[in-house]
PDB file of C-alpha atoms and ligand atoms in Angstrom:
ATOM      1  CA  MET A   3     -14.694  86.553 -66.056  1.00 67.00           C
ATOM      2  CA  ALA A   4     -15.502  84.521 -68.601  1.00 86.00           C
ATOM      3  CA  THR A   5     -18.580  82.534 -69.892  1.00 94.00           C
ATOM      4  CA  GLU A   6     -17.010  79.135 -71.558  1.00 97.00           C
ATOM      5  CA  LYS A   7     -18.180  75.508 -72.058  1.00 98.00           C
ATOM      6  CA  THR A   8     -17.107  72.375 -70.878  1.00 98.00           C
ATOM      7  CA  PHE A   9     -18.271  68.854 -71.244  1.00 98.00           C
ATOM      8  CA  SER A  10     -20.227  66.289 -69.010  1.00 99.00           C
ATOM      9  CA  ILE A  11     -21.052  62.921 -69.236  1.00 99.00           C
ATOM     10  CA  ILE A  12     -23.658  61.464 -66.753  1.00 99.00           C
ATOM     11  CA  LYS A  13     -22.639  57.617 -66.570  1.00 98.00           C
ATOM     12  CA  PRO A  14     -24.227  54.559 -66.851  1.00 98.00           C
ATOM     13  CA  ASN A  15     -25.094  54.116 -62.842  1.00 98.00           C
ATOM     14  CA  ALA A  16     -26.780  57.447 -62.780  1.00 98.00           C
ATOM     15  CA  VAL A  17     -29.042  57.050 -65.978  1.00 98.00           C
ATOM     16  CA  LYS A  18     -30.320  53.427 -64.688  1.00 98.00           C
ATOM     17  CA  ASP A  19     -30.728  54.834 -61.005  1.00 98.00           C
ATOM     18  CA  ASN A  20     -32.516  57.467 -62.688  1.00 98.00           C
ATOM     19  CA  ASN A  21     -30.779  60.615 -61.932  1.00 98.00           C
ATOM     20  CA  ILE A  22     -30.733  62.038 -64.733  1.00 98.00           C
ATOM     21  CA  GLY A  23     -32.969  65.023 -63.739  1.00 98.00           C
ATOM     22  CA  ASN A  24     -31.833  65.029 -60.368  1.00 98.00           C
ATOM     23  CA  ILE A  25     -28.524  65.880 -61.630  1.00 98.00           C
ATOM     24  CA  LEU A  26     -29.776  68.041 -64.811  1.00 98.00           C
ATOM     25  CA  ALA A  27     -31.248  69.761 -61.910  1.00 98.00           C
ATOM     26  CA  ILE A  28     -28.317  70.585 -59.903  1.00 98.00           C
ATOM     27  CA  PHE A  29     -26.023  71.399 -63.424  1.00 98.00           C
ATOM     28  CA  GLU A  30     -28.986  74.325 -63.961  1.00 98.00           C
ATOM     29  CA  LYS A  31     -29.271  75.710 -60.362  1.00 98.00           C
ATOM     30  CA  ASN A  32     -25.904  76.478 -60.004  1.00 98.00           C
ATOM     31  CA  GLY A  33     -25.537  78.253 -63.420  1.00 97.00           C
ATOM     32  CA  LEU A  34     -24.636  76.018 -65.398  1.00 98.00           C
ATOM     33  CA  ARG A  35     -26.771  76.140 -69.270  1.00 98.00           C
ATOM     34  CA  ILE A  36     -27.354  72.599 -71.403  1.00 98.00           C
ATOM     35  CA  ALA A  37     -26.098  73.856 -74.460  1.00 98.00           C
ATOM     36  CA  ALA A  38     -26.532  70.341 -75.839  1.00 98.00           C
ATOM     37  CA  ALA A  39     -27.486  66.477 -74.912  1.00 98.00           C
ATOM     38  CA  ARG A  40     -27.042  63.248 -76.890  1.00 98.00           C
ATOM     39  CA  PHE A  41     -28.521  60.502 -75.045  1.00 98.00           C
ATOM     40  CA  THR A  42     -26.240  57.344 -76.641  1.00 98.00           C
ATOM     41  CA  THR A  43     -24.199  53.821 -75.232  1.00 98.00           C
ATOM     42  CA  LEU A  44     -20.918  54.175 -76.030  1.00 98.00           C
ATOM     43  CA  SER A  45     -19.025  51.587 -78.304  1.00 98.00           C
ATOM     44  CA  LYS A  46     -15.522  50.428 -76.482  1.00 98.00           C
ATOM     45  CA  GLU A  47     -13.735  52.114 -79.189  1.00 98.00           C
ATOM     46  CA  LYS A  48     -14.833  55.866 -78.394  1.00 98.00           C
ATOM     47  CA  ALA A  49     -14.635  54.552 -75.100  1.00 98.00           C
ATOM     48  CA  GLU A  50     -11.494  53.622 -74.742  1.00 98.00           C
ATOM     49  CA  GLY A  51     -10.231  57.126 -77.316  1.00 98.00           C
ATOM     50  CA  PHE A  52     -11.926  59.068 -74.926  1.00 98.00           C
ATOM     51  CA  TYR A  53     -10.456  57.825 -71.521  1.00 97.00           C
ATOM     52  CA  ILE A  54      -6.998  57.234 -73.866  1.00 97.00           C
ATOM     53  CA  GLU A  55      -4.680  59.436 -70.728  1.00 96.00           C
ATOM     54  CA  HIS A  56      -5.328  56.622 -68.654  1.00 97.00           C
ATOM     55  CA  LYS A  57      -5.179  53.416 -71.272  1.00 98.00           C
ATOM     56  CA  ASP A  58      -1.885  51.965 -69.456  1.00 98.00           C
ATOM     57  CA  ARG A  59      -4.020  52.231 -65.913  1.00 98.00           C
ATOM     58  CA  PRO A  60      -4.519  49.401 -63.913  1.00 98.00           C
ATOM     59  CA  PHE A  61      -8.280  50.175 -63.580  1.00 97.00           C
ATOM     60  CA  PHE A  62      -8.478  50.571 -67.661  1.00 98.00           C
ATOM     61  CA  GLY A  63     -10.419  47.710 -69.094  1.00 98.00           C
ATOM     62  CA  GLU A  64     -12.344  48.419 -65.742  1.00 98.00           C
ATOM     63  CA  LEU A  65     -13.287  51.791 -66.538  1.00 98.00           C
ATOM     64  CA  VAL A  66     -14.151  50.913 -70.139  1.00 98.00           C
ATOM     65  CA  GLU A  67     -16.352  48.280 -69.252  1.00 98.00           C
ATOM     66  CA  PHE A  68     -18.638  50.071 -66.771  1.00 98.00           C
ATOM     67  CA  MET A  69     -18.660  53.088 -69.489  1.00 98.00           C
ATOM     68  CA  THR A  70     -20.311  50.697 -72.005  1.00 98.00           C
ATOM     69  CA  SER A  71     -22.850  48.875 -69.744  1.00 98.00           C
ATOM     70  CA  ALA A  72     -25.797  51.014 -70.184  1.00 98.00           C
ATOM     71  CA  PRO A  73     -26.631  54.336 -71.958  1.00 98.00           C
ATOM     72  CA  VAL A  74     -24.901  57.666 -70.972  1.00 98.00           C
ATOM     73  CA  LEU A  75     -25.909  61.395 -71.155  1.00 99.00           C
ATOM     74  CA  LEU A  76     -23.328  63.484 -73.346  1.00 98.00           C
ATOM     75  CA  LEU A  77     -23.465  66.774 -72.520  1.00 98.00           C
ATOM     76  CA  CYS A  78     -22.163  70.800 -73.009  1.00 98.00           C
ATOM     77  CA  LEU A  79     -22.870  72.765 -69.900  1.00 98.00           C
ATOM     78  CA  GLU A  80     -22.503  76.280 -70.397  1.00 98.00           C
ATOM     79  CA  GLY A  81     -22.364  79.078 -68.260  1.00 97.00           C
ATOM     80  CA  GLU A  82     -19.730  81.494 -65.960  1.00 97.00           C
ATOM     81  CA  SER A  83     -15.939  79.444 -65.041  1.00 98.00           C
ATOM     82  CA  ALA A  84     -17.899  76.142 -66.409  1.00 98.00           C
ATOM     83  CA  VAL A  85     -15.396  74.281 -66.254  1.00 98.00           C
ATOM     84  CA  THR A  86     -14.128  74.686 -62.569  1.00 98.00           C
ATOM     85  CA  LYS A  87     -17.534  75.061 -61.801  1.00 98.00           C
ATOM     86  CA  ASN A  88     -18.791  71.882 -62.609  1.00 98.00           C
ATOM     87  CA  ARG A  89     -15.322  70.177 -60.748  1.00 98.00           C
ATOM     88  CA  GLU A  90     -16.558  72.171 -58.144  1.00 98.00           C
ATOM     89  CA  ILE A  91     -20.342  71.017 -58.328  1.00 98.00           C
ATOM     90  CA  MET A  92     -19.355  67.487 -59.441  1.00 98.00           C
ATOM     91  CA  GLY A  93     -17.414  66.744 -56.445  1.00 98.00           C
ATOM     92  CA  ALA A  94     -14.387  64.340 -55.858  1.00 98.00           C
ATOM     93  CA  THR A  95     -13.194  61.725 -58.200  1.00 98.00           C
ATOM     94  CA  ASN A  96     -13.691  59.050 -54.945  1.00 98.00           C
ATOM     95  CA  PRO A  97     -17.381  60.123 -53.560  1.00 98.00           C
ATOM     96  CA  ALA A  98     -15.644  58.705 -50.401  1.00 97.00           C
ATOM     97  CA  ASP A  99     -14.022  62.011 -50.636  1.00 98.00           C
ATOM     98  CA  ALA A 100     -16.623  63.783 -52.111  1.00 98.00           C
ATOM     99  CA  ALA A 101     -17.734  66.688 -50.210  1.00 98.00           C
ATOM    100  CA  GLU A 102     -21.495  67.173 -49.011  1.00 98.00           C
ATOM    101  CA  GLY A 103     -24.004  68.367 -51.555  1.00 97.00           C
ATOM    102  CA  THR A 104     -22.111  67.422 -54.231  1.00 98.00           C
ATOM    103  CA  ILE A 105     -23.364  64.999 -57.571  1.00 98.00           C
ATOM    104  CA  ARG A 106     -20.758  62.230 -56.416  1.00 98.00           C
ATOM    105  CA  LYS A 107     -21.549  62.293 -52.504  1.00 98.00           C
ATOM    106  CA  LEU A 108     -25.274  62.285 -53.743  1.00 98.00           C
ATOM    107  CA  TYR A 109     -25.535  60.121 -56.462  1.00 98.00           C
ATOM    108  CA  ALA A 110     -21.650  57.802 -57.222  1.00 98.00           C
ATOM    109  CA  ALA A 111     -21.455  53.936 -55.829  1.00 96.00           C
ATOM    110  CA  SER A 112     -17.516  53.693 -55.794  1.00 98.00           C
ATOM    111  CA  VAL A 113     -15.113  55.427 -57.400  1.00 98.00           C
ATOM    112  CA  GLY A 114     -15.693  53.255 -60.493  1.00 97.00           C
ATOM    113  CA  GLU A 115     -19.402  53.963 -61.041  1.00 98.00           C
ATOM    114  CA  ASN A 116     -19.137  57.946 -60.098  1.00 98.00           C
ATOM    115  CA  ALA A 117     -22.105  59.480 -61.554  1.00 98.00           C
ATOM    116  CA  VAL A 118     -20.288  61.821 -63.970  1.00 98.00           C
ATOM    117  CA  HIS A 119     -17.831  62.531 -65.882  1.00 98.00           C
ATOM    118  CA  GLY A 120     -16.597  66.617 -66.206  1.00 98.00           C
ATOM    119  CA  SER A 121     -13.506  67.589 -68.509  1.00 98.00           C
ATOM    120  CA  ASP A 122     -10.357  69.076 -65.930  1.00 98.00           C
ATOM    121  CA  SER A 123      -9.147  71.720 -68.385  1.00 98.00           C
ATOM    122  CA  ALA A 124     -10.632  73.998 -70.873  1.00 97.00           C
ATOM    123  CA  ALA A 125      -8.052  72.159 -73.188  1.00 98.00           C
ATOM    124  CA  SER A 126      -9.866  69.125 -72.222  1.00 97.00           C
ATOM    125  CA  ALA A 127     -13.443  70.677 -72.425  1.00 98.00           C
ATOM    126  CA  GLU A 128     -12.447  71.381 -76.588  1.00 98.00           C
ATOM    127  CA  ARG A 129     -11.363  68.496 -77.073  1.00 98.00           C
ATOM    128  CA  GLU A 130     -13.816  66.520 -75.777  1.00 98.00           C
ATOM    129  CA  LEU A 131     -16.746  68.501 -77.056  1.00 98.00           C
ATOM    130  CA  SER A 132     -15.263  68.244 -80.423  1.00 98.00           C
ATOM    131  CA  TYR A 133     -14.884  64.156 -80.004  1.00 98.00           C
ATOM    132  CA  PHE A 134     -18.608  64.027 -79.332  1.00 98.00           C
ATOM    133  CA  PHE A 135     -20.778  66.524 -80.702  1.00 98.00           C
ATOM    134  CA  GLU A 136     -20.529  68.709 -84.396  1.00 97.00           C
ATOM    135  CA  LYS A 137     -21.010  72.478 -84.066  1.00 94.00           C
ATOM    136  CA  ASN A 138     -23.639  72.689 -85.163  1.00 95.00           C
ATOM    137  CA  GLU A 139     -25.012  70.788 -82.505  1.00 97.00           C
ATOM    138  CA  ILE A 140     -24.239  72.894 -79.421  1.00 97.00           C
ATOM    139  CA  SER A 141     -26.691  75.726 -79.046  1.00 94.00           C
ATOM    140  CA  ASP A 142     -25.527  79.298 -78.806  1.00 87.00           C
ATOM    141  CA  ARG A 143     -27.189  81.177 -75.825  1.00 82.00           C
ATOM    142  CA  PHE A 144     -30.856  82.844 -76.633  1.00 77.00           C
TER     143      PHE A 144
HETATM  144  P1  ATP B  27     -13.320  61.966 -65.321  1.00 56.29           P
HETATM  145  O1  ATP B  27     -12.670  61.794 -66.555  1.00 56.29           O
HETATM  146  O2  ATP B  27     -14.393  60.571 -65.559  1.00 56.29           O
HETATM  147  O3  ATP B  27     -14.573  63.008 -65.030  1.00 56.29           O
HETATM  148  P2  ATP B  27     -12.085  62.558 -62.524  1.00 56.29           P
HETATM  149  O4  ATP B  27     -11.702  63.789 -63.610  1.00 56.29           O
HETATM  150  O5  ATP B  27     -12.583  62.834 -61.250  1.00 56.29           O
HETATM  151  O6  ATP B  27     -13.572  61.294 -63.573  1.00 56.29           O
HETATM  152  P3  ATP B  27      -9.584  61.069 -63.501  1.00 56.29           P
HETATM  153  O7  ATP B  27      -7.937  60.916 -62.786  1.00 56.29           O
HETATM  154  O8  ATP B  27     -10.037  61.489 -64.640  1.00 56.29           O
HETATM  155  O9  ATP B  27     -10.751  61.195 -62.215  1.00 56.29           O
HETATM  156  O10 ATP B  27     -10.474  59.129 -63.961  1.00 56.29           O
HETATM  157  C1  ATP B  27     -11.121  58.800 -64.892  1.00 56.29           C
HETATM  158  C2  ATP B  27     -12.297  57.100 -64.243  1.00 56.29           C
HETATM  159  O11 ATP B  27     -11.442  56.793 -63.607  1.00 56.29           O
HETATM  160  C3  ATP B  27     -12.747  58.187 -62.761  1.00 56.29           C
HETATM  161  O12 ATP B  27     -13.911  59.064 -63.076  1.00 56.29           O
HETATM  162  C4  ATP B  27     -12.982  56.991 -62.230  1.00 56.29           C
HETATM  163  O13 ATP B  27     -14.588  56.572 -62.668  1.00 56.29           O
HETATM  164  C5  ATP B  27     -12.168  56.008 -62.666  1.00 56.29           C
HETATM  165  N1  ATP B  27     -11.081  56.101 -61.776  1.00 56.29           N
HETATM  166  C6  ATP B  27      -9.758  56.777 -61.319  1.00 56.29           C
HETATM  167  N2  ATP B  27      -9.252  56.268 -60.314  1.00 56.29           N
HETATM  168  C7  ATP B  27      -9.635  54.582 -60.187  1.00 56.29           C
HETATM  169  C8  ATP B  27      -9.458  53.892 -59.675  1.00 56.29           C
HETATM  170  N3  ATP B  27      -8.390  53.688 -58.328  1.00 56.29           N
HETATM  171  N4  ATP B  27     -10.175  53.271 -59.378  1.00 56.29           N
HETATM  172  C9  ATP B  27     -10.745  52.808 -60.204  1.00 56.29           C
HETATM  173  N5  ATP B  27     -11.470  53.528 -60.659  1.00 56.29           N
HETATM  174  C10 ATP B  27     -10.699  54.891 -60.921  1.00 56.29           C
HETATM  175 MG1   MG B  28     -10.775  62.813 -65.753  1.00 56.29          MG
END
């Protein structure tokens, strides 16, 4: 299996709840390396562009409002099968359905405030990483 990169966001509720370190530790314990990180507050335009595939869903306004409500930590994670592995570690979108020990089971408040984002495919990872990071902001392995 190949080493690959994926994109993650530690969302506003997890930042406000002081769980950044706990979540980073889960990534690292599971063999995902932090290859880039930037702490920022998303603008409405940036959040809308990021979730553009959901623009016609009833929860879109709420989602954008939540994602811009406090700072987030943008991450590039690298490791073996990083896209799939990260989705497993995150757990289901709705924390009520998330498996024990997953990030969303541990730290999500609700389906809306669900602690983390993770790319759902290699193609999404590429689009999302280039939407937020310049190439020279992502470190090579050392
Ligand atoms: P993300 O893209 O944030 O990693 P996901 O891939 O698990 O989450 P998506 O279907 O892409 O889930 O939905 C994007 C986000 O929209 C979810 O993380 C969640 O916060 C919000 N969302 C999805 N479904 C609902 C819903 N039924 N009600 C409210 N918010 C929702
Ligand atoms: Mg998604």
